[in-house]
Short mmCIF file of C-alpha atoms in Angstrom, two decimals:
data_model
loop_
_atom_site.label_atom_id
_atom_site.label_comp_id
_atom_site.label_asym_id
_atom_site.label_seq_id
_atom_site.Cartn_x
_atom_site.Cartn_y
_atom_site.Cartn_z
CA ASP A 1 -162.40 -178.57 -102.99
CA ALA A 2 -160.00 -176.22 -101.29
CA MET A 3 -159.30 -177.45 -97.81
CA VAL A 4 -157.06 -177.98 -94.82
CA ILE A 5 -155.63 -181.48 -94.56
CA GLN A 6 -154.05 -183.04 -91.50
CA ASN A 7 -152.06 -186.24 -91.39
CA PRO A 8 -152.26 -188.61 -89.75
CA ARG A 9 -155.75 -188.54 -88.25
CA TYR A 10 -154.59 -190.70 -85.36
CA GLN A 11 -151.07 -190.91 -84.00
CA VAL A 12 -149.82 -193.18 -81.26
CA THR A 13 -146.41 -192.48 -79.76
CA GLN A 14 -144.46 -193.53 -76.72
CA PHE A 15 -143.62 -191.37 -73.77
CA GLY A 16 -140.58 -189.28 -74.71
CA LYS A 17 -140.48 -190.35 -78.37
CA PRO A 18 -140.50 -187.36 -80.77
CA VAL A 19 -143.49 -187.03 -83.03
CA THR A 20 -144.38 -184.78 -85.97
CA LEU A 21 -147.86 -183.83 -87.08
CA SER A 22 -148.43 -182.31 -90.49
CA CYS A 23 -150.87 -179.86 -91.99
CA SER A 24 -151.32 -178.74 -95.57
CA GLN A 25 -153.70 -176.29 -97.19
CA THR A 26 -154.93 -175.53 -100.68
CA LEU A 27 -156.52 -172.21 -99.69
CA ASN A 28 -153.33 -170.19 -100.19
CA HIS A 29 -153.88 -168.48 -96.85
CA ASN A 30 -150.98 -166.60 -95.38
CA VAL A 31 -151.78 -167.38 -91.74
CA MET A 32 -151.58 -170.87 -90.25
CA TYR A 33 -152.37 -171.83 -86.65
CA TRP A 34 -151.82 -174.82 -84.38
CA TYR A 35 -154.24 -175.46 -81.55
CA GLN A 36 -154.36 -178.09 -78.82
CA GLN A 37 -157.81 -179.27 -77.77
CA LYS A 38 -158.60 -181.58 -74.86
CA SER A 39 -161.97 -183.30 -74.35
CA SER A 40 -164.07 -180.81 -76.38
CA GLN A 41 -162.68 -177.89 -74.39
CA ALA A 42 -161.91 -174.63 -76.10
CA PRO A 43 -159.04 -174.94 -78.58
CA LYS A 44 -155.86 -173.55 -77.04
CA LEU A 45 -153.62 -171.64 -79.43
CA LEU A 46 -150.03 -172.92 -79.38
CA PHE A 47 -148.54 -170.70 -82.11
CA HIS A 48 -149.22 -169.26 -85.51
CA TYR A 49 -147.38 -168.15 -88.62
CA TYR A 50 -148.07 -165.00 -90.57
CA ASP A 51 -146.28 -165.91 -93.78
CA LYS A 52 -142.89 -166.97 -92.41
CA ASP A 53 -143.14 -164.92 -89.22
CA PHE A 54 -143.49 -167.27 -86.27
CA ASN A 55 -145.56 -166.18 -83.25
CA ASN A 56 -145.35 -168.30 -80.13
CA GLU A 57 -147.89 -168.03 -77.34
CA ALA A 58 -146.30 -167.18 -74.01
CA ASP A 59 -147.59 -170.32 -72.29
CA THR A 60 -146.71 -172.82 -75.02
CA PRO A 61 -144.22 -175.32 -73.59
CA ASP A 62 -140.74 -175.44 -75.13
CA ASN A 63 -141.47 -179.08 -75.93
CA PHE A 64 -143.60 -177.86 -78.84
CA GLN A 65 -141.95 -176.56 -81.98
CA SER A 66 -143.20 -175.71 -85.44
CA ARG A 67 -141.91 -175.36 -88.97
CA ARG A 68 -143.45 -173.80 -92.04
CA PRO A 69 -141.26 -174.59 -95.05
CA ASN A 70 -143.67 -172.99 -97.54
CA THR A 71 -147.13 -171.44 -97.79
CA SER A 72 -148.89 -174.78 -98.07
CA PHE A 73 -147.31 -176.83 -95.30
CA CYS A 74 -146.89 -176.49 -91.57
CA PHE A 75 -145.56 -179.03 -89.06
CA LEU A 76 -145.94 -179.45 -85.33
CA ASP A 77 -143.03 -181.19 -83.61
CA ILE A 78 -143.38 -182.50 -80.08
CA ARG A 79 -139.85 -183.22 -78.94
CA SER A 80 -140.54 -185.35 -75.87
CA PRO A 81 -144.23 -186.13 -75.52
CA GLY A 82 -145.60 -186.58 -72.04
CA LEU A 83 -148.87 -188.17 -71.00
CA GLY A 84 -150.34 -184.68 -70.62
CA ASP A 85 -149.75 -183.97 -74.30
CA ALA A 86 -152.38 -186.49 -75.37
CA ALA A 87 -154.99 -184.37 -77.11
CA MET A 88 -156.52 -183.41 -80.43
CA TYR A 89 -154.26 -181.11 -82.43
CA LEU A 90 -156.04 -178.79 -84.82
CA CYS A 91 -154.50 -176.89 -87.69
CA ALA A 92 -156.31 -173.84 -89.03
CA THR A 93 -155.70 -171.26 -91.72
CA SER A 94 -157.01 -167.83 -92.54
CA SER A 95 -156.30 -164.82 -94.67
CA PHE A 96 -154.99 -161.81 -92.81
CA GLY A 97 -157.66 -159.22 -92.16
CA ARG A 98 -160.56 -158.16 -90.03
CA GLY A 99 -163.42 -160.64 -89.90
CA GLU A 100 -161.61 -163.35 -91.81
CA THR A 101 -162.85 -166.88 -91.20
CA GLN A 102 -160.56 -169.56 -89.81
CA TYR A 103 -160.71 -172.86 -91.69
CA PHE A 104 -159.92 -175.93 -89.64
CA GLY A 105 -158.55 -179.30 -90.58
CA PRO A 106 -160.12 -182.48 -89.17
CA GLY A 107 -157.49 -182.73 -86.46
CA THR A 108 -154.92 -185.32 -85.40
CA ARG A 109 -155.68 -187.23 -82.22
CA LEU A 110 -152.45 -187.97 -80.38
CA LEU A 111 -152.22 -190.82 -77.91
CA VAL A 112 -149.13 -191.11 -75.70
CA LEU A 113 -148.40 -194.51 -74.18
CA GLY B 1 -157.33 -159.25 -72.30
CA ASP B 2 -160.12 -160.29 -74.63
CA SER B 3 -162.38 -163.14 -73.54
CA VAL B 4 -165.52 -165.05 -74.49
CA THR B 5 -168.04 -166.49 -72.04
CA GLN B 6 -170.71 -168.90 -73.15
CA MET B 7 -173.33 -170.83 -71.28
CA GLU B 8 -172.41 -174.12 -69.72
CA GLY B 9 -173.72 -177.29 -71.20
CA PRO B 10 -174.83 -179.79 -71.89
CA VAL B 11 -178.09 -178.54 -73.34
CA THR B 12 -180.63 -181.28 -74.02
CA LEU B 13 -183.66 -180.51 -76.18
CA SER B 14 -186.38 -182.41 -77.94
CA GLU B 15 -186.54 -182.24 -81.71
CA GLU B 16 -188.29 -179.08 -83.00
CA ALA B 17 -187.62 -177.18 -79.76
CA PHE B 18 -186.28 -173.61 -79.74
CA LEU B 19 -182.57 -173.21 -79.06
CA THR B 20 -180.69 -170.35 -77.44
CA ILE B 21 -177.01 -170.53 -76.50
CA ASN B 22 -175.80 -167.39 -74.77
CA CYS B 23 -172.46 -165.80 -75.55
CA THR B 24 -170.95 -162.61 -74.19
CA TYR B 25 -167.54 -161.13 -74.83
CA THR B 26 -165.06 -158.58 -73.56
CA ALA B 27 -162.70 -156.91 -75.98
CA THR B 28 -160.42 -153.90 -76.01
CA GLY B 29 -161.00 -153.25 -79.71
CA TYR B 30 -163.85 -153.82 -82.16
CA PRO B 31 -163.90 -157.59 -82.67
CA SER B 32 -165.52 -159.78 -85.26
CA LEU B 33 -167.72 -162.51 -83.80
CA PHE B 34 -168.16 -166.13 -84.85
CA TRP B 35 -170.02 -169.30 -84.05
CA TYR B 36 -168.27 -172.55 -84.88
CA VAL B 37 -169.68 -176.07 -84.64
CA GLN B 38 -167.73 -179.24 -83.93
CA TYR B 39 -169.13 -182.70 -84.64
CA PRO B 40 -167.61 -185.72 -82.87
CA GLY B 41 -164.09 -186.51 -84.03
CA GLU B 42 -163.94 -183.58 -86.43
CA GLY B 43 -162.44 -180.10 -86.62
CA LEU B 44 -164.38 -176.89 -86.16
CA GLN B 45 -166.57 -175.56 -88.95
CA LEU B 46 -167.77 -172.00 -89.29
CA LEU B 47 -171.50 -171.77 -88.66
CA LEU B 48 -171.97 -167.99 -88.99
CA LYS B 49 -170.25 -164.71 -88.30
CA ALA B 50 -170.81 -160.96 -87.93
CA THR B 51 -168.25 -158.22 -88.28
CA LYS B 52 -170.03 -155.09 -87.07
CA ALA B 53 -172.65 -153.99 -84.61
CA ASP B 54 -176.25 -154.98 -85.42
CA ASP B 55 -175.13 -157.38 -88.14
CA LYS B 56 -177.02 -160.66 -88.14
CA GLY B 57 -175.21 -163.80 -89.18
CA SER B 58 -177.32 -166.71 -90.35
CA ASN B 59 -176.82 -170.21 -91.74
CA LYS B 60 -178.81 -173.48 -91.77
CA GLY B 61 -181.60 -171.92 -89.68
CA PHE B 62 -179.20 -170.62 -87.03
CA GLU B 63 -178.98 -166.89 -86.33
CA ALA B 64 -176.97 -164.57 -84.12
CA THR B 65 -176.96 -160.76 -83.89
CA TYR B 66 -173.91 -158.69 -82.93
CA ARG B 67 -175.06 -156.58 -79.99
CA LYS B 68 -172.40 -154.06 -79.07
CA GLU B 69 -174.44 -152.44 -76.29
CA THR B 70 -174.75 -155.73 -74.42
CA THR B 71 -171.49 -157.26 -75.77
CA SER B 72 -173.41 -160.36 -76.78
CA PHE B 73 -173.74 -162.74 -79.74
CA HIS B 74 -176.38 -165.27 -78.72
CA LEU B 75 -177.03 -168.23 -81.02
CA GLU B 76 -180.66 -169.13 -81.81
CA LYS B 77 -182.53 -171.66 -83.89
CA GLY B 78 -186.27 -171.93 -84.09
CA SER B 79 -186.55 -175.70 -84.51
CA VAL B 80 -183.63 -178.00 -83.78
CA GLN B 81 -183.04 -181.38 -85.39
CA VAL B 82 -181.24 -184.47 -84.15
CA SER B 83 -178.51 -183.70 -86.68
CA ASP B 84 -177.77 -180.43 -84.82
CA SER B 85 -176.29 -182.40 -81.93
CA ALA B 86 -172.72 -181.12 -81.62
CA VAL B 87 -170.51 -178.78 -79.61
CA TYR B 88 -170.94 -175.08 -80.38
CA PHE B 89 -168.13 -172.55 -79.83
CA CYS B 90 -168.53 -168.81 -79.71
CA ALA B 91 -165.39 -166.94 -80.75
CA LEU B 92 -164.04 -163.47 -81.40
CA SER B 93 -161.27 -162.18 -83.58
CA ASP B 94 -159.43 -159.03 -82.67
CA ILE B 95 -156.13 -157.48 -83.68
CA THR B 96 -153.41 -157.81 -81.06
CA SER B 97 -149.85 -156.62 -81.61
CA GLY B 98 -150.37 -156.43 -85.35
CA THR B 99 -151.88 -159.87 -85.79
CA TYR B 100 -155.42 -161.24 -85.60
CA LYS B 101 -156.07 -163.75 -82.83
CA TYR B 102 -159.12 -165.87 -82.37
CA ILE B 103 -160.38 -166.47 -78.85
CA PHE B 104 -162.85 -169.25 -78.20
CA GLY B 105 -165.39 -169.85 -75.48
CA THR B 106 -165.41 -173.14 -73.63
CA GLY B 107 -168.06 -174.66 -75.89
CA THR B 108 -171.64 -175.76 -75.29
CA ARG B 109 -172.62 -179.33 -76.01
CA LEU B 110 -176.07 -179.67 -77.56
CA LYS B 111 -177.93 -182.96 -77.56
CA VAL B 112 -181.20 -183.18 -79.48
CA LEU B 113 -183.48 -186.11 -78.77
CA ALA B 114 -185.87 -187.58 -81.34
#
């Protein structure tokens, strides 16, 4: 089945130690999103790619970076994780257009020690 | 800017009860509207959507109608089951600066008791 895959499902890192979360998709969607979600709150958009065009949200900390080497893969890099960065990180994809559905991966739960 | 407001939870119901979760929105354009569901430890899944006024989205017994006059998209189900226990998010999609963004409400936790 076509899907959005996130690895790993659980990630433990130490305070200040860089970490990378990965997302891949088999839907061939041109838009990919990264969200941060804490305690079943609303997902908070960090940034998104439209093809290779990167769009950063104004309130996304500089500590968060992203790479999209090709259509299928997208990475979230957290350069120096703090305790406040512990959260669920959700990757989503969609086609570009009005009314298009976002498809979410299962998420990566990040724990910062 | 655009926003979504949905009723606070948690909502606790007995099995076979009627469910309504209210959702209202503000938007500068003509948004598409969605309901997503999130089960514990999982990502969000689309439940239903509507893209124009008076459209009714429906899936798995859930329904919601796009009401432009009241800027609402309330979720309803006639008879809930224990398996419906989850967090429900209302969302809109609207074009902003040439790209489509999705804005989510704060979520409503539903607990259905047997």
